[in-house]
Amino acid sequence: MVKCTGKSVLKGIAIGKIYVYRKKEFTLVKTHIDDIETELKRFNLAVAEAERQLETLYQEALASVGEAEAKIFEVHGMMLEDEGYLEDIKSMIKNNCNAEYAVKEVGDTYSQMFAAMDNEYMRARSVDILDISNKVINILAGVGDDAIKSEEPVILLADDLTPSETIQMDKDKVLAFVTIHGSANSHTAILARSLNLPSLVSTDVALLDEYQGKMAIVDGFTEELIINPPEEVLQELTAKRDEWISETESLKKLIGQDNVTTDGRRVNVYCNIGEVADVERVLESDGGGIGLFRSEFLYLGRDNCPTEEEQFESYKAVLEKMNGKKVIIRTLDIGADKKADYLGLEHEDNPAMGYRAIRICLDQPDIFRTQLRAIYRASAYGTAAIMFPMIISVDEIRKIKDIVEDIKRELAAEDIPMGEVELGIMIETPAAAVISDQLAKEVEFFSIGTNDLTQYTLAIDRQNQRLESICDTHHTAILRLIQMTIENGHKENTWVGICGELASDTTLTKTFVDMGVDELSVSPTYVLPLRKAIREI
Ligand code: PEP
Ligand code: MG
């Protein structure tokens, strides 16, 4: 049995076989490592795994093509045991360099050294050095083939997952994610939560091929991954999983009930979605509407911007399925961890504070106008609202409103039917919260994005797993900004919701209700637990 710990993104239990997921590509960069011990351990494990793979290749080649051809894998295995090579890499790691980069640097140096030798045989070894270095780098970085090749649903073990990889995955085949990197506030974690997958991020596990197909348990309560559990552990956790499932089932008696406190205060409980398919889960969990449709997921995992027609079809499908319940579509919030190569966004050192979201839309109005046309055209099929991300000024809203008016005129001239569309903004920058008195005069609603509001207020990168222990999501500064936003909104009859992950934190539900929040928008998984919490106030 192997026990590893990580950070839980959803309290639940998954039991199934492991699928070791390797990416096709990654970018090799030098990073500063503080935990040298863990990095050395990671390197040693990768070397052992490379040796194991070479041994398998040797045996396979021996059986299929004969000893002479198989010999090369034996030579590679011997090179991988070379003390000088290994020690040079370890000494770079001891100087705080990440293992991938250290292997690349030392591999390149040795390869050049061989390439400069007089002896022809030795010169030819230059390529072999690069080959074995790449093998170790790929194991370290989890590079491989990214399709899930399994008939049954699996526990997906990966180095890290980007939102675009996650969105493209065959979700029916996944019971849980376990990643070595990643933070609980990343969009990948948010996606896992919305799919009701009890997953772990930042887990101290190695991506070993020997784990492929092994039985494992992800316990989101104890934040553990247990590989090869003995029979008694398997039984104990199967019982715990069944209890979790039956508790979730028992919440279903709240379907159809109001989100109302014992003293009669009503709060809307809406859902966050990322794609059309998520609406099924919204309806199953009795969400009152959609408080955040992260439209940028329509732009991920493809080679070009979705056309007006494609977007129109998606928004229309969501509006129709929601059958008159409100659907708040957030305009494109691309950038930071949500990347689309075809937009040609340049590398930025600080992308969370960079060229993203509304900044791109106002700078490249064609992209923005296409999306707005699609939303307004779809608005005839239900109750649509639009909100704009990353707002920092009144000026931005005025510019947005000018474009919106222009689009409406354009569509009216084309005789295209449109519904009434509420306009709102996300309050997710400290600037927006601080000037929420001014912003409230401009829009019909606010939706507080606590994920980004927390990152910018506390100056803690939400992607940085090393900072999670100091990321106090209940920080007084954040609660004050939320309270201030609600008060300022209400003074101007602007309703205020919360759509960041904090909305589902039931230890804060009473606080938010006391502050006067009008709507809480959460992953479908949390609708009923939140309804229960509201009804107990
Ligand atoms: C937020 O920032 O809280 C939010 C809801 O948006 P996202 O998580 O997509 O950045
Ligand atoms: Mg945000």
Coordinates of C-alpha atoms and ligand atoms in Angstrom, one line a residue:
M1 CA 0.0 0.0 0.0
V2 CA 1.3 3.5 -0.8
K3 CA -0.3 6.5 0.9
C4 CA 0.1 10.0 -0.5
T5 CA -1.4 13.3 0.6
G6 CA -2.6 16.2 -1.4
K7 CA -5.1 19.1 -1.2
S8 CA -8.7 18.2 -1.6
V9 CA -10.9 20.1 -4.1
L10 CA -14.1 18.2 -3.1
K11 CA -15.0 16.2 0.0
G12 CA -16.0 12.8 -1.4
I13 CA -14.5 9.4 -2.1
A14 CA -13.6 7.7 -5.4
I15 CA -12.5 4.1 -5.7
G16 CA -11.1 2.7 -9.0
K17 CA -8.1 2.0 -11.1
I18 CA -5.4 4.5 -11.7
Y19 CA -4.7 5.9 -15.1
V20 CA -1.3 7.5 -15.5
Y21 CA -2.0 10.5 -17.8
R22 CA 0.9 11.9 -19.7
K23 CA 0.8 15.1 -21.8
K24 CA 1.9 15.4 -25.3
E25 CA 3.8 18.6 -24.8
F26 CA 5.2 20.8 -22.1
T27 CA 7.5 23.9 -21.9
L28 CA 10.8 23.4 -20.2
V29 CA 11.6 26.4 -18.0
K30 CA 14.0 26.9 -15.1
T31 CA 12.3 27.3 -11.8
H32 CA 13.5 28.0 -8.3
I33 CA 13.0 25.0 -6.0
D34 CA 12.9 25.4 -2.2
D35 CA 12.2 21.8 -1.2
I36 CA 15.5 20.3 -2.4
E37 CA 14.8 16.9 -0.7
T38 CA 11.5 16.4 -2.6
E39 CA 13.1 17.4 -5.8
L40 CA 16.0 14.9 -5.4
K41 CA 13.5 12.2 -4.5
R42 CA 11.5 13.1 -7.7
F43 CA 14.6 12.9 -9.8
N44 CA 15.7 9.5 -8.2
L45 CA 12.2 8.1 -8.9
A46 CA 12.3 9.3 -12.5
V47 CA 15.7 7.7 -13.1
A48 CA 14.5 4.4 -11.6
E49 CA 11.4 4.6 -13.9
A50 CA 13.6 5.3 -16.9
E51 CA 15.7 2.3 -16.1
R52 CA 12.7 0.2 -15.8
Q53 CA 11.4 1.4 -19.2
L54 CA 14.8 0.8 -20.8
E55 CA 14.8 -2.8 -19.4
T56 CA 11.4 -3.4 -20.9
L57 CA 12.5 -1.9 -24.2
Y58 CA 15.6 -4.1 -24.1
Q59 CA 13.5 -7.3 -23.5
E60 CA 11.0 -6.4 -26.2
A61 CA 13.7 -5.7 -28.7
L62 CA 15.6 -8.8 -27.8
A63 CA 12.5 -10.9 -28.5
S64 CA 11.5 -9.1 -31.7
V65 CA 14.7 -8.0 -33.4
G66 CA 17.6 -9.7 -31.7
E67 CA 20.5 -9.0 -29.4
A68 CA 22.5 -6.6 -31.6
E69 CA 19.6 -4.2 -32.0
A70 CA 18.5 -4.6 -28.4
K71 CA 22.0 -3.6 -27.1
I72 CA 21.4 0.1 -27.5
F73 CA 18.8 0.0 -24.7
E74 CA 21.4 -1.7 -22.5
V75 CA 23.9 1.0 -23.3
H76 CA 21.3 3.6 -22.4
G77 CA 20.7 1.9 -19.1
M78 CA 24.4 2.0 -18.4
M79 CA 24.7 5.6 -19.3
L80 CA 21.9 6.3 -16.9
E81 CA 24.0 4.8 -14.1
D82 CA 27.0 7.1 -14.9
E83 CA 28.1 8.7 -11.6
G84 CA 29.4 11.9 -13.2
Y85 CA 26.2 12.5 -15.1
L86 CA 24.0 11.8 -12.1
E87 CA 26.1 13.8 -9.6
D88 CA 26.2 16.9 -11.9
I89 CA 22.4 16.8 -12.1
K90 CA 22.0 16.4 -8.4
S91 CA 24.4 19.2 -7.6
M92 CA 22.3 21.6 -9.8
I93 CA 19.2 20.5 -8.0
K94 CA 21.0 21.2 -4.7
N95 CA 21.4 24.7 -6.0
N96 CA 17.6 25.1 -6.1
C97 CA 17.1 24.2 -9.8
N98 CA 14.1 22.2 -10.8
A99 CA 15.0 18.6 -11.9
E100 CA 13.7 18.9 -15.5
Y101 CA 15.9 21.8 -16.2
A102 CA 19.0 20.3 -14.4
V103 CA 18.7 17.1 -16.5
K104 CA 18.4 19.2 -19.7
E105 CA 21.4 21.4 -18.9
V106 CA 23.7 18.5 -17.8
G107 CA 22.4 16.3 -20.7
D108 CA 23.2 19.1 -23.2
T109 CA 26.7 19.6 -21.8
Y110 CA 27.6 15.9 -21.9
S111 CA 26.1 15.6 -25.4
Q112 CA 28.3 18.4 -26.6
M113 CA 31.3 16.9 -24.9
F114 CA 30.8 13.6 -26.8
A115 CA 30.1 15.4 -30.0
A116 CA 33.5 17.0 -29.9
M117 CA 35.4 13.8 -29.4
D118 CA 37.8 12.3 -32.1
N119 CA 36.5 8.8 -31.8
E120 CA 33.6 8.2 -34.1
Y121 CA 31.9 5.7 -31.8
M122 CA 32.1 8.2 -28.9
R123 CA 30.7 11.0 -31.2
A124 CA 27.7 8.8 -32.0
R125 CA 27.0 8.5 -28.2
S126 CA 26.1 12.3 -28.2
V127 CA 22.6 11.5 -29.4
D128 CA 22.2 8.8 -26.9
I129 CA 22.9 11.2 -24.1
L130 CA 20.1 13.4 -25.4
D131 CA 17.8 10.5 -25.7
I132 CA 18.2 9.3 -22.1
S133 CA 18.0 12.9 -20.8
N134 CA 14.7 13.4 -22.7
K135 CA 13.4 10.1 -21.3
V136 CA 14.0 11.3 -17.8
I137 CA 12.6 14.8 -18.5
N138 CA 9.5 13.3 -20.0
I139 CA 8.9 11.1 -16.9
L140 CA 9.5 14.1 -14.6
A141 CA 7.1 16.3 -16.6
G142 CA 4.6 13.6 -17.2
V143 CA 4.8 13.8 -21.0
G144 CA 3.1 11.1 -23.0
D145 CA -0.1 10.5 -25.0
D146 CA -3.0 12.5 -23.7
A147 CA -6.0 10.3 -24.6
I148 CA -7.6 8.2 -21.8
K149 CA -7.3 4.6 -23.0
S150 CA -9.5 2.8 -20.7
E151 CA -12.9 1.2 -21.0
E152 CA -13.9 1.8 -17.4
P153 CA -13.9 5.1 -15.4
V154 CA -10.5 5.8 -13.8
I155 CA -8.7 7.8 -11.2
L156 CA -6.6 10.1 -13.4
L157 CA -3.1 10.6 -12.1
A158 CA -1.3 13.5 -13.8
D159 CA 1.5 15.9 -13.3
D160 CA -0.8 18.8 -13.8
L161 CA -3.8 19.6 -15.9
T162 CA -4.6 22.8 -17.7
P163 CA -8.3 23.9 -18.0
S164 CA -8.2 23.2 -21.7
E165 CA -7.0 19.6 -21.2
T166 CA -9.6 19.1 -18.6
I167 CA -12.4 20.5 -20.7
Q168 CA -11.5 18.2 -23.6
M169 CA -11.4 15.0 -21.5
D170 CA -14.0 12.3 -21.8
K171 CA -15.6 13.1 -18.4
D172 CA -17.5 9.8 -18.3
K173 CA -14.2 8.0 -18.0
V174 CA -13.0 10.0 -14.9
L175 CA -13.8 9.1 -11.3
A176 CA -11.3 11.6 -9.8
F177 CA -8.3 13.6 -10.7
V178 CA -5.0 13.5 -8.7
T179 CA -2.4 15.9 -9.8
I180 CA 1.1 16.5 -8.5
H181 CA 1.0 20.2 -9.1
G182 CA -1.9 22.6 -9.1
S183 CA -3.8 24.7 -6.5
A184 CA -7.3 24.2 -5.1
N185 CA -8.4 27.5 -6.6
S186 CA -7.2 26.9 -10.2
H187 CA -9.8 26.5 -12.9
T188 CA -8.9 22.8 -13.2
A189 CA -9.9 22.3 -9.5
I190 CA -13.1 24.4 -10.2
L191 CA -13.9 22.1 -13.1
A192 CA -13.4 19.0 -10.9
R193 CA -15.8 20.4 -8.3
S194 CA -18.4 21.2 -10.9
L195 CA -18.2 17.6 -12.2
N196 CA -18.6 16.3 -8.6
L197 CA -15.2 14.6 -8.8
P198 CA -13.5 14.1 -5.4
S199 CA -10.0 15.2 -6.6
L200 CA -6.7 16.0 -5.1
V201 CA -4.1 18.6 -6.2
S202 CA -0.6 19.3 -5.0
T203 CA -0.2 15.6 -4.2
D204 CA 3.1 14.1 -3.1
V205 CA 2.9 11.2 -5.6
A206 CA 5.2 10.2 -8.5
L207 CA 4.0 9.6 -11.9
L208 CA 5.1 6.0 -12.2
D209 CA 4.1 3.6 -15.0
E210 CA 3.9 0.9 -12.4
Y211 CA 0.8 2.6 -11.0
Q212 CA -1.0 2.1 -14.3
G213 CA -4.1 0.0 -13.6
K214 CA -3.5 -0.3 -9.9
M215 CA -6.5 -0.1 -7.5
A216 CA -6.6 3.2 -5.6
I217 CA -8.8 5.3 -3.4
V218 CA -9.1 9.1 -3.4
D219 CA -10.4 10.2 0.0
G220 CA -11.3 13.9 -0.3
F221 CA -12.1 14.1 3.5
T222 CA -8.6 13.0 4.7
E223 CA -6.9 14.4 1.5
E224 CA -5.3 11.0 0.8
L225 CA -4.6 8.9 -2.2
I226 CA -4.2 5.3 -1.3
I227 CA -2.6 3.0 -3.9
N228 CA -2.9 -0.7 -3.7
P229 CA -5.1 -0.7 -0.5
P230 CA -5.3 -4.0 1.4
E231 CA -8.7 -5.6 1.6
E232 CA -9.7 -4.2 5.0
V233 CA -8.9 -0.6 4.0
L234 CA -10.8 -1.1 0.7
Q235 CA -13.8 -2.3 2.7
E236 CA -13.6 0.5 5.2
L237 CA -13.4 3.2 2.6
T238 CA -16.1 1.5 0.4
A239 CA -18.4 1.9 3.4
K240 CA -17.4 5.5 3.9
R241 CA -18.0 6.2 0.2
D242 CA -21.5 4.6 0.4
E243 CA -22.3 6.8 3.4
W244 CA -21.2 9.9 1.5
I245 CA -23.4 8.8 -1.5
S246 CA -26.4 8.2 0.8
E247 CA -25.9 11.6 2.5
T248 CA -25.8 13.3 -0.9
E249 CA -29.0 11.3 -1.8
S250 CA -30.7 12.4 1.4
L251 CA -30.2 16.0 0.4
K252 CA -32.5 15.4 -2.5
K253 CA -35.5 15.8 -0.3
L254 CA -34.7 19.5 -0.5
I255 CA -35.4 19.6 -4.2
G256 CA -38.3 21.9 -4.9
Q257 CA -37.9 23.7 -1.5
D258 CA -37.1 27.4 -1.1
N259 CA -33.7 28.8 -0.2
V260 CA -35.2 30.7 2.8
T261 CA -33.9 31.3 6.3
T262 CA -36.1 30.5 9.3
D263 CA -36.9 34.2 9.6
G264 CA -38.0 34.4 6.0
R265 CA -35.0 35.8 4.1
R266 CA -34.8 34.4 0.6
V267 CA -31.5 34.0 -1.3
N268 CA -31.2 32.9 -4.9
V269 CA -29.0 29.8 -5.3
Y270 CA -27.7 29.7 -8.9
C271 CA -25.0 27.6 -10.6
N272 CA -21.7 28.1 -12.3
I273 CA -21.2 26.3 -15.6
G274 CA -18.5 26.0 -18.2
E275 CA -20.2 24.2 -21.1
V276 CA -23.7 23.4 -22.4
A277 CA -23.5 19.8 -21.0
D278 CA -23.3 21.2 -17.4
V279 CA -26.9 22.3 -17.6
E280 CA -28.0 18.7 -16.9
R281 CA -26.3 18.9 -13.5
V282 CA -27.9 22.3 -12.8
L283 CA -31.4 20.9 -13.5
E284 CA -30.7 17.7 -11.5
S285 CA -29.5 19.7 -8.5
D286 CA -32.5 22.2 -8.7
G287 CA -30.3 25.3 -9.3
G288 CA -32.5 28.4 -9.6
G289 CA -30.6 29.8 -12.5
I290 CA -27.1 30.1 -13.9
G291 CA -25.1 32.8 -12.1
L292 CA -21.9 32.3 -14.1
F293 CA -21.5 30.8 -17.5
R294 CA -17.8 30.9 -18.0
S295 CA -18.1 31.4 -21.7
E296 CA -14.3 31.3 -22.3
F297 CA -14.5 27.5 -22.0
L298 CA -16.2 27.6 -25.4
Y299 CA -12.9 29.1 -26.7
L300 CA -10.6 26.5 -25.2
G301 CA -9.3 23.3 -26.7
R302 CA -9.8 24.4 -30.3
D303 CA -7.7 26.0 -33.0
N304 CA -9.8 29.1 -33.7
C305 CA -12.3 31.5 -32.1
P306 CA -15.9 30.0 -32.1
T307 CA -17.9 31.8 -34.7
E308 CA -21.0 33.9 -34.0
E309 CA -23.2 31.0 -35.1
E310 CA -21.4 28.4 -32.9
Q311 CA -21.7 30.7 -29.9
F312 CA -25.3 31.5 -30.7
E313 CA -26.1 27.8 -30.7
S314 CA -24.4 27.2 -27.4
Y315 CA -26.1 30.2 -25.6
K316 CA -29.5 29.4 -27.1
A317 CA -29.2 25.7 -26.0
V318 CA -28.4 26.8 -22.4
L319 CA -31.2 29.3 -22.4
E320 CA -33.7 26.9 -23.8
K321 CA -32.8 24.1 -21.4
M322 CA -33.1 26.5 -18.5
N323 CA -36.6 27.3 -19.6
G324 CA -37.0 30.9 -18.6
K325 CA -34.7 30.7 -15.5
K326 CA -32.0 33.4 -15.6
V327 CA -28.7 32.6 -17.3
I328 CA -25.9 35.1 -16.7
I329 CA -23.3 34.8 -19.4
R330 CA -19.9 36.1 -18.6
T331 CA -18.1 37.5 -21.6
L332 CA -14.7 36.1 -22.6
D333 CA -12.4 35.9 -19.6
I334 CA -9.4 34.4 -21.4
G335 CA -5.8 34.8 -20.2
A336 CA -3.8 33.8 -17.2
D337 CA -4.3 30.0 -16.8
K338 CA -7.0 29.9 -19.6
K339 CA -5.0 30.0 -22.7
A340 CA -5.9 29.8 -26.4
D341 CA -2.9 29.7 -28.6
Y342 CA -4.8 31.0 -31.7
L343 CA -5.4 34.4 -30.0
G344 CA -1.6 34.9 -30.3
L345 CA -1.3 36.2 -26.8
E346 CA 2.3 36.9 -26.0
H347 CA 4.1 35.4 -23.1
E348 CA 3.8 37.5 -20.0
D349 CA 5.7 37.3 -16.8
N350 CA 2.6 38.2 -14.8
P351 CA -0.4 37.0 -16.8
A352 CA -2.9 37.2 -13.9
M353 CA -2.3 41.0 -14.0
G354 CA -1.9 41.1 -17.7
Y355 CA -3.6 41.3 -21.0
R356 CA -6.8 39.3 -20.2
A357 CA -10.6 39.3 -20.1
I358 CA -12.3 42.6 -20.7
R359 CA -8.9 44.2 -21.6
I360 CA -8.6 41.9 -24.6
C361 CA -12.3 42.5 -25.5
L362 CA -12.0 46.3 -25.5
D363 CA -8.7 46.1 -27.3
Q364 CA -9.9 43.7 -30.0
P365 CA -13.6 44.7 -30.5
D366 CA -14.2 42.2 -33.3
I367 CA -13.9 39.3 -30.8
F368 CA -16.1 41.1 -28.4
R369 CA -18.7 42.2 -30.9
T370 CA -19.0 38.6 -32.3
Q371 CA -19.7 37.3 -28.8
L372 CA -22.2 40.1 -27.9
R373 CA -24.1 39.5 -31.2
A374 CA -24.4 35.8 -30.4
I375 CA -25.6 36.5 -26.9
Y376 CA -28.2 39.1 -27.9
R377 CA -29.5 36.8 -30.7
A378 CA -29.8 34.0 -28.2
S379 CA -31.5 36.3 -25.7
A380 CA -34.8 35.8 -27.5
Y381 CA -34.9 32.2 -26.3
G382 CA -34.9 32.7 -22.5
T383 CA -33.9 35.1 -19.8
A384 CA -30.3 36.2 -20.5
A385 CA -28.1 38.5 -18.6
I386 CA -24.5 39.5 -19.4
M387 CA -21.7 40.3 -17.0
F388 CA -18.2 41.6 -17.8
P389 CA -15.1 40.3 -16.0
M390 CA -12.0 42.1 -14.5
I391 CA -13.6 45.6 -14.4
I392 CA -11.5 48.3 -12.8
S393 CA -13.2 51.5 -13.9
V394 CA -16.4 53.4 -14.8
D395 CA -14.8 54.3 -18.1
E396 CA -14.6 50.6 -19.1
I397 CA -18.3 50.2 -18.4
R398 CA -19.2 53.3 -20.5
K399 CA -17.1 51.9 -23.4
I400 CA -18.8 48.5 -23.0
K401 CA -22.3 50.1 -23.0
D402 CA -21.5 52.0 -26.2
I403 CA -20.6 48.8 -28.0
V404 CA -23.6 47.0 -26.5
E405 CA -25.9 49.8 -27.8
D406 CA -24.3 49.6 -31.2
I407 CA -24.8 45.8 -31.4
K408 CA -28.5 46.2 -30.4
R409 CA -29.0 48.8 -33.1
E410 CA -27.3 46.6 -35.6
L411 CA -29.5 43.5 -34.7
A412 CA -32.7 45.6 -34.6
A413 CA -31.9 46.9 -38.1
E414 CA -31.5 43.2 -39.2
D415 CA -35.0 42.5 -37.6
I416 CA -33.4 40.0 -35.3
P417 CA -35.6 39.4 -32.2
M418 CA -34.0 40.0 -28.8
G419 CA -35.0 39.7 -25.2
E420 CA -34.5 42.1 -22.2
V421 CA -30.9 41.6 -21.1
E422 CA -29.7 42.7 -17.6
L423 CA -26.2 44.0 -17.6
G424 CA -23.8 43.5 -14.7
I425 CA -20.2 43.3 -13.9
M426 CA -17.9 41.1 -11.9
I427 CA -16.4 42.6 -8.8
E428 CA -13.2 40.7 -8.7
T429 CA -10.5 43.5 -8.4
P430 CA -10.0 45.5 -5.3
A431 CA -10.4 48.6 -7.5
A432 CA -13.9 47.6 -8.4
A433 CA -14.9 46.9 -4.8
V434 CA -13.5 50.2 -3.6
I435 CA -15.4 52.2 -6.3
S436 CA -18.5 50.0 -6.2
D437 CA -20.5 53.1 -5.2
Q438 CA -19.7 54.6 -8.6
L439 CA -20.0 51.4 -10.5
A440 CA -23.4 50.6 -9.0
K441 CA -24.9 53.6 -10.8
E442 CA -23.9 52.1 -14.1
V443 CA -25.2 48.5 -14.0
E444 CA -28.1 46.4 -12.8
F445 CA -26.2 43.8 -10.8
F446 CA -22.8 42.9 -9.3
S447 CA -21.4 39.4 -9.1
I448 CA -18.5 39.1 -6.7
G449 CA -15.7 36.9 -8.0
T450 CA -14.0 35.9 -4.8
N451 CA -11.3 33.8 -6.5
D452 CA -9.7 36.7 -8.2
L453 CA -10.7 39.2 -5.5
T454 CA -8.8 37.1 -3.0
Q455 CA -5.7 36.8 -5.3
Y456 CA -5.5 40.5 -5.9
T457 CA -6.4 41.6 -2.4
L458 CA -4.0 39.3 -0.6
A459 CA -1.4 39.5 -3.4
I460 CA -1.4 35.7 -3.5
D461 CA -1.3 34.1 -7.0
R462 CA -4.2 31.6 -7.1
Q463 CA -2.1 29.2 -9.2
N464 CA 0.8 29.1 -6.7
Q465 CA 0.5 25.9 -4.7
R466 CA 3.3 27.0 -2.3
L467 CA 1.2 29.9 -1.1
E468 CA -2.0 28.0 -0.3
S469 CA -1.2 27.6 3.3
I470 CA -1.1 31.4 3.8
C471 CA -4.1 32.0 1.6
D472 CA -6.8 33.0 4.1
T473 CA -10.0 33.1 2.1
H474 CA -11.8 34.4 5.2
H475 CA -9.4 37.3 5.6
T476 CA -11.1 40.4 7.1
A477 CA -10.0 42.5 4.1
I478 CA -12.0 40.3 1.7
L479 CA -15.1 40.1 3.9
R480 CA -15.0 43.9 4.3
L481 CA -14.7 44.4 0.5
I482 CA -17.7 42.0 0.0
Q483 CA -19.8 43.9 2.6
M484 CA -18.9 47.2 1.1
T485 CA -19.8 46.0 -2.4
I486 CA -23.2 44.7 -1.2
E487 CA -24.0 48.0 0.7
N488 CA -22.9 50.1 -2.2
G489 CA -24.9 48.0 -4.7
H490 CA -28.1 48.1 -2.6
K491 CA -27.9 51.9 -2.3
E492 CA -28.4 52.1 -6.0
N493 CA -30.9 49.2 -6.3
T494 CA -28.2 47.0 -7.9
W495 CA -28.5 43.5 -6.8
V496 CA -25.4 41.6 -5.6
G497 CA -24.4 38.0 -5.9
I498 CA -21.2 36.0 -5.2
C499 CA -20.0 33.6 -7.8
G500 CA -16.5 32.8 -6.6
E501 CA -15.8 29.5 -4.8
L502 CA -16.4 31.2 -1.4
A503 CA -20.1 31.2 -2.2
S504 CA -20.2 27.5 -1.5
D505 CA -18.4 27.8 1.8
T506 CA -21.2 27.0 4.2
T507 CA -19.3 28.3 7.2
L508 CA -19.8 31.8 5.7
T509 CA -23.4 31.4 4.5
K510 CA -24.8 33.1 7.6
T511 CA -22.3 35.9 7.2
F512 CA -23.2 36.5 3.6
V513 CA -26.9 36.4 4.4
D514 CA -26.4 38.9 7.2
M515 CA -24.6 41.1 4.8
G516 CA -27.7 41.0 2.6
V517 CA -26.4 39.0 -0.4
D518 CA -29.1 38.4 -3.0
E519 CA -27.6 35.5 -4.9
L520 CA -25.0 32.8 -4.4
S521 CA -23.8 31.0 -7.5
V522 CA -22.0 27.7 -6.9
S523 CA -21.1 24.4 -8.7
P524 CA -24.2 22.3 -9.1
T525 CA -22.8 19.9 -6.4
Y526 CA -23.2 22.6 -3.8
V527 CA -26.8 23.7 -4.5
L528 CA -28.5 21.4 -2.0
P529 CA -25.9 21.6 0.8
L530 CA -26.1 25.4 0.5
R531 CA -30.0 25.3 0.5
K532 CA -29.7 23.2 3.7
A533 CA -27.4 25.8 5.3
I534 CA -29.6 28.7 4.3
R535 CA -32.7 26.9 5.7
E536 CA -31.0 26.3 9.0
I537 CA -30.2 30.0 9.5
Ligands
PEP1 C1 -13.7 34.6 -9.7 O1 -12.6 35.2 -10.0 O2 -14.1 34.5 -8.5 C2 -14.5 34.0 -10.7 C3 -15.7 33.6 -10.4 O3 -14.1 33.9 -11.9 P1 -12.9 32.9 -12.4 O4 -12.7 31.9 -11.2 O5 -13.3 32.2 -13.6 O6 -11.7 33.7 -12.5
MG2 MG -12.2 35.7 -12.0

